[in-house]
Structures are given as structure tokens and as C-alpha cells.
Coordinates of C-alpha atoms and ligand atoms in Angstrom, one line a residue:
Q109 CA 53.1 -39.5 -22.1
K110 CA 53.5 -43.2 -21.0
R111 CA 50.7 -45.7 -21.6
I112 CA 50.7 -48.1 -18.7
A113 CA 48.6 -51.3 -18.8
V114 CA 47.7 -53.4 -15.8
M115 CA 46.8 -57.1 -15.8
T116 CA 46.1 -59.8 -13.3
S117 CA 47.3 -63.3 -14.1
G118 CA 47.3 -66.8 -12.6
G119 CA 45.1 -67.8 -9.6
D120 CA 43.1 -64.9 -8.3
S121 CA 43.6 -63.5 -4.8
P122 CA 41.7 -61.0 -2.6
G123 CA 43.2 -57.6 -3.1
M124 CA 43.9 -58.0 -6.9
S125 CA 41.0 -55.6 -7.7
A126 CA 42.4 -53.1 -5.2
A127 CA 45.8 -53.4 -6.9
V128 CA 44.3 -52.7 -10.3
R129 CA 42.4 -49.7 -8.9
A130 CA 45.6 -48.3 -7.4
V131 CA 47.6 -48.8 -10.6
V132 CA 44.9 -47.2 -12.8
R133 CA 44.5 -44.2 -10.5
Q134 CA 48.2 -43.6 -9.9
T135 CA 48.8 -43.8 -13.7
L136 CA 46.1 -41.2 -14.3
A137 CA 47.4 -39.0 -11.4
S138 CA 50.8 -39.1 -13.0
G139 CA 49.4 -37.8 -16.3
C140 CA 49.8 -41.1 -18.2
V141 CA 47.2 -43.1 -20.1
S142 CA 45.9 -46.2 -18.3
Y143 CA 44.8 -49.5 -19.8
A144 CA 43.5 -52.7 -18.3
I145 CA 44.1 -56.0 -20.0
Y146 CA 41.2 -58.4 -19.4
E147 CA 41.6 -62.1 -18.7
G148 CA 45.3 -62.1 -18.1
Y149 CA 47.8 -62.9 -20.9
Q150 CA 44.9 -64.2 -22.9
G151 CA 43.6 -60.7 -23.3
L152 CA 47.0 -59.5 -24.4
V153 CA 47.0 -62.2 -27.1
D154 CA 43.4 -61.6 -28.2
G155 CA 43.7 -57.8 -28.2
G156 CA 40.7 -55.7 -29.3
D157 CA 38.1 -55.2 -26.6
M158 CA 40.2 -57.2 -24.1
I159 CA 42.4 -54.1 -23.8
K160 CA 40.4 -51.3 -22.4
E161 CA 41.4 -47.7 -21.7
M162 CA 40.6 -46.9 -18.1
Q163 CA 39.3 -43.8 -16.4
W164 CA 39.2 -42.8 -12.8
E165 CA 35.6 -43.8 -12.2
D166 CA 36.0 -47.2 -13.9
V167 CA 37.6 -48.6 -10.8
R168 CA 35.3 -46.9 -8.3
G169 CA 34.5 -49.3 -5.3
W170 CA 37.1 -51.9 -6.4
I171 CA 39.1 -51.6 -3.3
S172 CA 36.8 -53.9 -1.3
E173 CA 36.0 -56.3 -4.1
G174 CA 37.1 -59.9 -4.0
G175 CA 39.1 -61.7 -6.8
T176 CA 39.9 -59.7 -9.8
L177 CA 37.3 -57.7 -11.7
I178 CA 39.4 -57.7 -14.9
G179 CA 39.5 -61.5 -14.9
T180 CA 42.5 -63.8 -14.9
A181 CA 43.5 -66.9 -16.8
R182 CA 46.3 -69.4 -17.2
C183 CA 47.0 -68.8 -20.9
K184 CA 48.6 -71.5 -23.1
A185 CA 49.0 -69.3 -26.2
F186 CA 51.3 -66.9 -24.4
M187 CA 53.6 -69.8 -23.5
E188 CA 54.5 -70.1 -27.2
R189 CA 56.4 -67.5 -29.2
P190 CA 53.7 -66.9 -31.8
G191 CA 51.3 -66.0 -29.0
R192 CA 53.8 -63.6 -27.5
L193 CA 54.4 -62.1 -31.0
T194 CA 50.7 -61.4 -31.4
A195 CA 50.7 -59.9 -27.8
A196 CA 53.6 -57.6 -28.7
N197 CA 51.8 -56.5 -31.9
N198 CA 48.6 -55.7 -29.9
M199 CA 50.5 -53.7 -27.4
I200 CA 52.1 -51.6 -30.1
E201 CA 48.7 -51.2 -31.8
R202 CA 47.5 -49.5 -28.6
G203 CA 50.8 -47.7 -27.9
I204 CA 51.3 -49.5 -24.6
D205 CA 55.0 -49.4 -23.4
A206 CA 54.7 -50.5 -19.8
L207 CA 53.0 -53.5 -18.1
V208 CA 52.2 -53.9 -14.5
I209 CA 51.4 -57.5 -13.8
C210 CA 49.8 -58.8 -10.6
G211 CA 50.2 -62.5 -10.2
G212 CA 52.1 -65.4 -8.8
D213 CA 55.6 -66.5 -9.6
G214 CA 54.6 -68.4 -12.8
S215 CA 52.9 -65.3 -14.2
L216 CA 55.8 -63.0 -13.2
T217 CA 58.4 -65.4 -14.8
G218 CA 56.3 -65.2 -18.0
A219 CA 56.4 -61.4 -17.8
D220 CA 60.2 -61.3 -17.5
K221 CA 60.6 -63.7 -20.4
F222 CA 58.4 -61.4 -22.5
R223 CA 60.7 -58.5 -21.7
A224 CA 63.9 -60.4 -22.5
E225 CA 62.4 -61.5 -25.8
W226 CA 60.9 -58.1 -26.6
P227 CA 63.7 -56.8 -28.9
S228 CA 63.5 -59.9 -31.0
L229 CA 59.7 -59.8 -31.1
L230 CA 59.9 -56.3 -32.5
D231 CA 62.5 -57.3 -35.1
E232 CA 60.2 -60.1 -36.2
L233 CA 57.3 -57.8 -36.5
V234 CA 59.4 -55.6 -38.7
S235 CA 60.9 -58.4 -40.8
S236 CA 57.5 -60.0 -41.4
G237 CA 56.1 -56.6 -42.6
K238 CA 53.6 -56.2 -39.8
R239 CA 55.3 -53.1 -38.5
T240 CA 57.9 -50.6 -39.9
E241 CA 61.2 -49.9 -38.2
E242 CA 60.0 -46.3 -37.6
G243 CA 56.7 -47.7 -36.1
V244 CA 58.4 -49.8 -33.5
K245 CA 61.2 -47.3 -32.6
P246 CA 59.3 -45.6 -29.7
Y247 CA 58.7 -49.1 -28.1
R248 CA 62.2 -50.4 -28.0
H249 CA 62.2 -50.2 -24.2
L250 CA 59.5 -52.3 -22.6
N251 CA 58.8 -51.8 -18.9
I252 CA 57.6 -54.7 -16.8
V253 CA 56.8 -54.3 -13.1
G254 CA 55.5 -57.2 -10.9
L255 CA 53.1 -57.2 -8.1
V256 CA 52.8 -60.4 -6.1
G257 CA 49.1 -61.5 -5.9
S258 CA 48.7 -64.9 -4.4
I259 CA 47.1 -66.5 -1.3
D260 CA 50.0 -68.8 -0.9
N261 CA 52.6 -66.3 0.3
D262 CA 55.2 -68.3 -1.5
L263 CA 57.4 -65.7 -3.1
S264 CA 60.8 -65.2 -1.5
S265 CA 61.9 -61.6 -0.9
T266 CA 58.6 -60.3 0.3
D267 CA 57.0 -60.7 3.7
A268 CA 53.5 -60.9 2.4
T269 CA 51.8 -61.4 -1.0
I270 CA 48.6 -59.6 -1.9
G271 CA 45.8 -61.9 -0.6
C272 CA 47.6 -64.1 1.9
Y273 CA 46.2 -62.4 5.0
S274 CA 42.6 -62.4 3.7
S275 CA 43.0 -66.1 3.0
L276 CA 44.5 -66.7 6.4
Q277 CA 41.6 -64.8 8.0
R278 CA 39.1 -67.0 6.1
I279 CA 40.8 -70.2 7.2
C280 CA 40.7 -69.0 10.8
Q281 CA 37.0 -68.1 10.6
A282 CA 36.3 -71.6 9.1
I283 CA 38.3 -73.3 11.9
D284 CA 36.4 -71.2 14.5
Y285 CA 33.2 -72.6 13.1
I286 CA 34.6 -76.1 13.1
D287 CA 35.8 -75.7 16.6
S288 CA 32.3 -75.3 18.1
T289 CA 30.9 -78.4 16.5
A290 CA 34.1 -80.3 17.3
F291 CA 33.9 -79.3 20.9
S292 CA 30.2 -80.3 21.2
H293 CA 30.9 -83.8 19.9
Q294 CA 34.4 -84.2 21.3
R295 CA 35.5 -84.8 17.7
A296 CA 38.7 -84.5 15.8
F297 CA 38.9 -82.5 12.5
V298 CA 41.5 -82.8 9.9
V299 CA 41.5 -79.5 7.9
E300 CA 43.2 -79.3 4.5
V301 CA 44.3 -75.9 3.5
M302 CA 45.7 -74.5 0.2
G303 CA 49.2 -73.1 -0.4
R304 CA 50.5 -75.3 -3.2
H305 CA 54.1 -76.2 -2.2
C306 CA 54.2 -73.5 0.6
G307 CA 53.1 -74.2 4.2
W308 CA 52.7 -70.6 5.2
L309 CA 48.9 -70.7 5.3
A310 CA 48.9 -74.0 7.2
L311 CA 51.5 -72.9 9.7
M312 CA 50.0 -69.5 10.4
A313 CA 46.5 -71.0 10.7
G314 CA 47.9 -73.5 13.2
V315 CA 49.4 -70.7 15.3
S316 CA 46.3 -68.5 15.0
C317 CA 43.8 -71.3 15.9
G318 CA 45.8 -73.2 18.4
A319 CA 45.9 -76.4 16.3
D320 CA 47.1 -79.6 17.8
F321 CA 49.4 -80.5 14.9
V322 CA 50.4 -78.9 11.6
F323 CA 51.8 -80.6 8.4
C324 CA 54.0 -78.2 6.3
P325 CA 56.0 -79.1 3.2
E326 CA 59.1 -77.2 4.2
N327 CA 59.3 -78.8 7.6
P328 CA 58.1 -82.4 7.3
P329 CA 57.4 -84.3 10.5
S330 CA 59.9 -86.8 12.0
E331 CA 60.3 -90.3 10.5
N332 CA 57.9 -91.7 13.2
W333 CA 55.4 -88.9 12.7
E334 CA 52.4 -91.2 13.0
S335 CA 53.1 -92.2 16.6
E336 CA 54.4 -88.7 17.4
M337 CA 51.2 -87.1 16.2
C338 CA 49.0 -89.6 18.0
S339 CA 50.8 -89.2 21.3
I340 CA 50.6 -85.4 21.1
V341 CA 46.9 -85.6 20.4
R342 CA 46.4 -88.2 23.2
K343 CA 48.3 -86.0 25.6
H344 CA 46.1 -82.9 24.7
R345 CA 43.0 -85.0 25.4
E346 CA 44.4 -86.2 28.7
L347 CA 44.9 -82.5 29.6
G348 CA 41.2 -82.0 29.1
K349 CA 40.8 -80.9 25.5
R350 CA 37.4 -81.8 24.0
K351 CA 38.4 -81.2 20.4
T352 CA 41.3 -81.8 18.1
I353 CA 42.3 -79.8 15.1
V354 CA 45.0 -81.1 12.7
I355 CA 45.9 -78.8 9.8
V356 CA 47.4 -80.4 6.6
A357 CA 48.9 -78.2 3.9
E358 CA 47.8 -79.5 0.5
G359 CA 51.5 -80.0 -0.4
A360 CA 52.3 -81.9 2.8
H361 CA 54.7 -84.9 2.7
D362 CA 56.9 -86.9 4.9
R363 CA 60.7 -86.7 4.9
N364 CA 60.9 -89.0 1.9
L365 CA 58.5 -86.8 0.0
N366 CA 55.6 -89.2 0.2
H367 CA 52.4 -87.2 0.2
I368 CA 50.6 -87.0 3.6
S369 CA 46.9 -86.8 2.8
P370 CA 44.1 -85.7 5.2
T371 CA 42.6 -89.2 4.9
M372 CA 45.8 -90.8 6.1
V373 CA 45.7 -88.5 9.2
K374 CA 42.0 -89.2 9.7
D375 CA 42.6 -92.9 9.7
L376 CA 45.3 -92.6 12.3
L377 CA 43.2 -90.4 14.6
T378 CA 40.3 -92.8 14.3
N379 CA 42.1 -96.2 14.6
K380 CA 45.1 -95.3 16.8
V381 CA 43.6 -92.6 19.1
G382 CA 40.0 -93.7 18.9
L383 CA 38.6 -90.3 18.0
D384 CA 35.5 -89.7 16.0
T385 CA 37.2 -87.8 13.1
R386 CA 36.0 -85.8 10.1
V387 CA 37.9 -84.3 7.2
T388 CA 37.2 -80.7 6.0
T389 CA 38.8 -79.5 2.8
L390 CA 38.3 -75.7 2.7
G391 CA 38.9 -75.4 -1.0
H392 CA 38.3 -72.2 -2.9
V393 CA 36.4 -70.6 0.0
Q394 CA 40.0 -69.7 1.1
R395 CA 40.5 -67.7 -2.1
G396 CA 37.2 -65.9 -2.4
G397 CA 35.5 -63.0 -0.7
P398 CA 36.5 -59.5 0.1
P399 CA 40.1 -58.6 1.0
C400 CA 40.9 -57.8 4.6
A401 CA 42.1 -54.4 5.5
Y402 CA 45.8 -55.4 5.3
D403 CA 45.4 -56.6 1.8
R404 CA 43.6 -53.5 0.7
M405 CA 46.4 -51.4 2.1
L406 CA 49.2 -53.6 0.7
A407 CA 47.6 -53.6 -2.8
T408 CA 47.1 -49.9 -2.8
L409 CA 50.6 -48.9 -1.6
Q410 CA 52.2 -51.5 -3.9
G411 CA 50.0 -50.4 -6.9
V412 CA 51.2 -46.8 -6.4
E413 CA 54.8 -47.9 -6.1
A414 CA 54.5 -50.0 -9.2
V415 CA 53.6 -47.0 -11.3
K416 CA 56.4 -45.0 -9.7
A417 CA 58.8 -47.8 -10.6
V418 CA 57.6 -47.7 -14.3
L419 CA 58.3 -44.0 -14.4
D420 CA 61.8 -44.4 -12.9
S421 CA 62.7 -47.2 -15.1
T422 CA 65.5 -47.1 -17.7
P423 CA 66.5 -49.7 -20.3
E424 CA 69.3 -50.8 -17.9
T425 CA 67.0 -51.3 -14.9
P426 CA 66.1 -55.0 -14.3
S427 CA 62.4 -55.6 -14.0
P428 CA 61.4 -54.9 -10.4
V429 CA 58.9 -56.7 -8.2
I430 CA 57.2 -54.6 -5.5
C431 CA 57.6 -56.2 -2.1
I432 CA 57.0 -55.5 1.5
V433 CA 59.9 -56.0 3.9
E434 CA 59.7 -55.2 7.6
N435 CA 56.7 -53.0 6.9
K436 CA 58.3 -51.0 4.1
I437 CA 57.3 -51.1 0.5
V438 CA 60.4 -51.8 -1.5
R439 CA 61.5 -52.7 -5.1
K440 CA 63.4 -55.9 -5.6
D441 CA 64.9 -57.6 -8.7
L442 CA 62.1 -59.7 -10.1
M443 CA 64.2 -62.5 -11.4
E444 CA 66.3 -62.7 -8.3
A445 CA 63.1 -63.1 -6.2
I446 CA 61.9 -65.8 -8.6
K447 CA 65.3 -67.5 -8.4
L448 CA 65.2 -67.6 -4.6
T449 CA 61.6 -69.0 -4.7
K450 CA 62.7 -71.7 -7.1
E451 CA 65.6 -72.6 -4.8
V452 CA 63.1 -73.3 -2.0
A453 CA 61.3 -75.8 -4.2
A454 CA 64.7 -77.3 -5.3
N455 CA 65.8 -77.7 -1.6
I456 CA 62.5 -79.5 -0.8
E457 CA 63.2 -81.8 -3.7
K458 CA 66.7 -82.4 -2.4
K459 CA 65.2 -83.1 1.1
D460 CA 67.3 -80.2 2.4
F461 CA 64.5 -79.0 4.6
A462 CA 66.6 -76.7 6.8
A463 CA 67.6 -74.7 3.6
A464 CA 64.0 -74.7 2.4
M465 CA 62.8 -73.2 5.6
K466 CA 65.6 -70.6 5.5
G467 CA 64.5 -69.6 2.0
R468 CA 61.0 -68.8 3.3
D469 CA 60.1 -65.9 5.5
A470 CA 61.4 -65.6 9.1
E471 CA 58.3 -67.3 10.4
F472 CA 59.6 -70.7 9.3
E473 CA 62.9 -70.5 11.2
E474 CA 62.8 -72.6 14.3
Ligands
F6P1116 O1 48.1 -70.5 -6.1 C1 46.9 -70.4 -5.5 C2 46.2 -71.7 -5.3 O2 44.9 -71.4 -4.7 C3 46.9 -72.8 -4.6 O3 46.9 -72.6 -3.2 C4 46.2 -74.0 -5.1 O4 47.1 -75.1 -5.1 C5 45.8 -73.6 -6.5 O5 45.9 -72.2 -6.6 C6 44.5 -74.1 -7.0 O6 44.4 -73.8 -8.3 P1 43.0 -73.9 -9.1 O7 42.2 -72.7 -8.7 O8 43.4 -73.9 -10.5 O9 42.3 -75.2 -8.7

């Protein structure tokens, strides 16, 4: 009887609670024992009450809850080997031999590192006298399965991460609200959206809201972007638009990687185009609140698949990450997905923006 634990890690996203619910219930439905680890990797290091056995009713109603009801954290202790050793000991204490982790690329990289190190952690537990050879024998094969929970939609190999469509919806709602006041006063608004180094939220919000201009990290504007943006906005005004919306991804920069801030854009619209301009930073409103239907569905289907992947796993199987590609739930090699994601960042650093866009989803291809 497998003992499967689920954890959420890194920044929260809408749909994480739904993913936990699906993993818990599929674990129980498969005749296994279910655990939830509270507060991300910190809970694994702290052990005790932070690792809780879960029953079917414990996750009742979680499908529509925002954030993660088992908490999340960015844990420093787990980044060091002693922290991981304590975590391994706590897992063996509870008989846990499989971990399903819902988080972003950083959290999932940590998970795979833990798996790679696992045999040596067990050896150290034995050599330090904390565990016996016989005691660790049943735990020699650790299963790790990743679920991608992030509003940023920045993991290569999957079309959507759990939470990104809820966040996009929230941004669109906010811009709809801004639109009406912008229209009334004939104002311009510069809206900063999250996404870290990824421009997916900015780009899709621009498409969905009919923005005048969008700044994305993967596809920086031309060298003379200041005059280009101003002339586009001016043209839209000449065509009769009463409002202007410019969306700036928080990671936006020019082709020399100089940060483009909302204030810089505001100053241009004010001084060069003569528009009464305001800046709105949406902040964590984009990450909170209930998941949209798509994220509930994605989290549920992927949570179920994660448990199936645990049950199919062998010591030879590389850790999988559960993805969605062309509307199908699929398993991909976790480390390969992370490698591709890191390549995008490296290509941006190298100013090879064409390669960076290729490394993202199809939406970015021109
Ligand atoms: O990765 C999710 C995200 O919301 C990013 O879009 C943003 O850059 C970051 O997390 C904000 O992190 P924090 O909540 O720690 O301020």
C-alpha cells in the first residue's frame, strides 16, 4: 500500500487547492494512504503536525477555493543538505514513499534534486545511526511527480500552468474596470502585470482587452520603441479612441535588457503624446481569488494523472511532470521541461529573442 504525500510550494496560484483535492481523493480511490504536507518544503523539514494524513472529507469544497489551503512557503532550510536529510527522515518516519509537488519551476527543480540525492540521504541516515539498513530498505525508490502551479505560465512543455487562466481572467476584469473610467476621462492607463520573466499574462491580456501596446520580455520592442509606441497611440486617438491601455509585463525590458518601467511609459504618454496618464499596478489581486472553471478542470485532471504516474513509476522512470498539450493531459520528463524553461531565460540573457519566443508556447510565435 503506497503512501502518497501532496505538497504545494513556491508562489500560490488559483487551482492549487483543487489539485490537492484531486491528488488526495485519487490516492484514496486507488487504495493508498494520503498525506498532505503543510507549508511546502518547510513542512517536510519540520515534520510532526505539518504532515497530516488526509481523508476524503478533509478536502471537501476545495475545488473552488483560491490559493492553497495547505499553505506554501519558499523554504531556505530545504536548500541545504541538512534540511533535506531531516526531510528524508520525516518521510520515512511516516512511511511516505511518493511525493506529488505542485509548484513552479524552482520548486520542481528542488524536488528532482531531492530525488537524485535520495539514496545518499538514506545512506547518511543509516551511517549516522538514525535509521537501520532494514528500516530504510522499503524506501529505496522515491517517487516524485510534478504538477505545475503558477500564474506565470512560464514552464516550457505545457500549454497552461494551473492558475494562469484564472489570473488572466482577473487581469481582464481589472482592465475592463479601468476601461470605463479611462473612457470617461479620455485618459491613458499603464497597467503593470505579473509574470516574472514571462510575458504570457501581458500578451494574452493585451489580446483579450484590445490594448494599444504591450511590453513582453521575450519580444522587446524595437530600438526606437519610444517614438513607435507614441505614434501608435497617437494614431489610435486620431481614429477616435477615447482611452489608451498599455500593458507592461513586470519583467519588460528593451533590446539591451534595460528595464522598461510603467513610470517610464507614463512619462512618455504624458510628455510626448499629451495624455492624462495614470499607472495601475495590479499586484497580488492577480494571484488571489477562486480558480476559473478551466483551472479547476486542469487541476483535477492533472491531480488524478499525477497519482496514476506514481503508481506506474519504476526506479528507472525519470520524474515526470504532468502537462497539458493540445488539450491532452500528458506526462513529460520533469528535468527536460525545466531545462527547456531555463533555455528561454538564457536566450533572453543572450538577447536571442527569436529563440526565446520559440521556447515559449506557440502563442509567442509571430
Ligand atoms: O511566480 C508568481 C509570481 O506572482 C510572479 O508573477 C511574481 O513575480 C512573483 O510571484 C511575486 O512574488 P511574491 O509573492 O513573493 O511577491
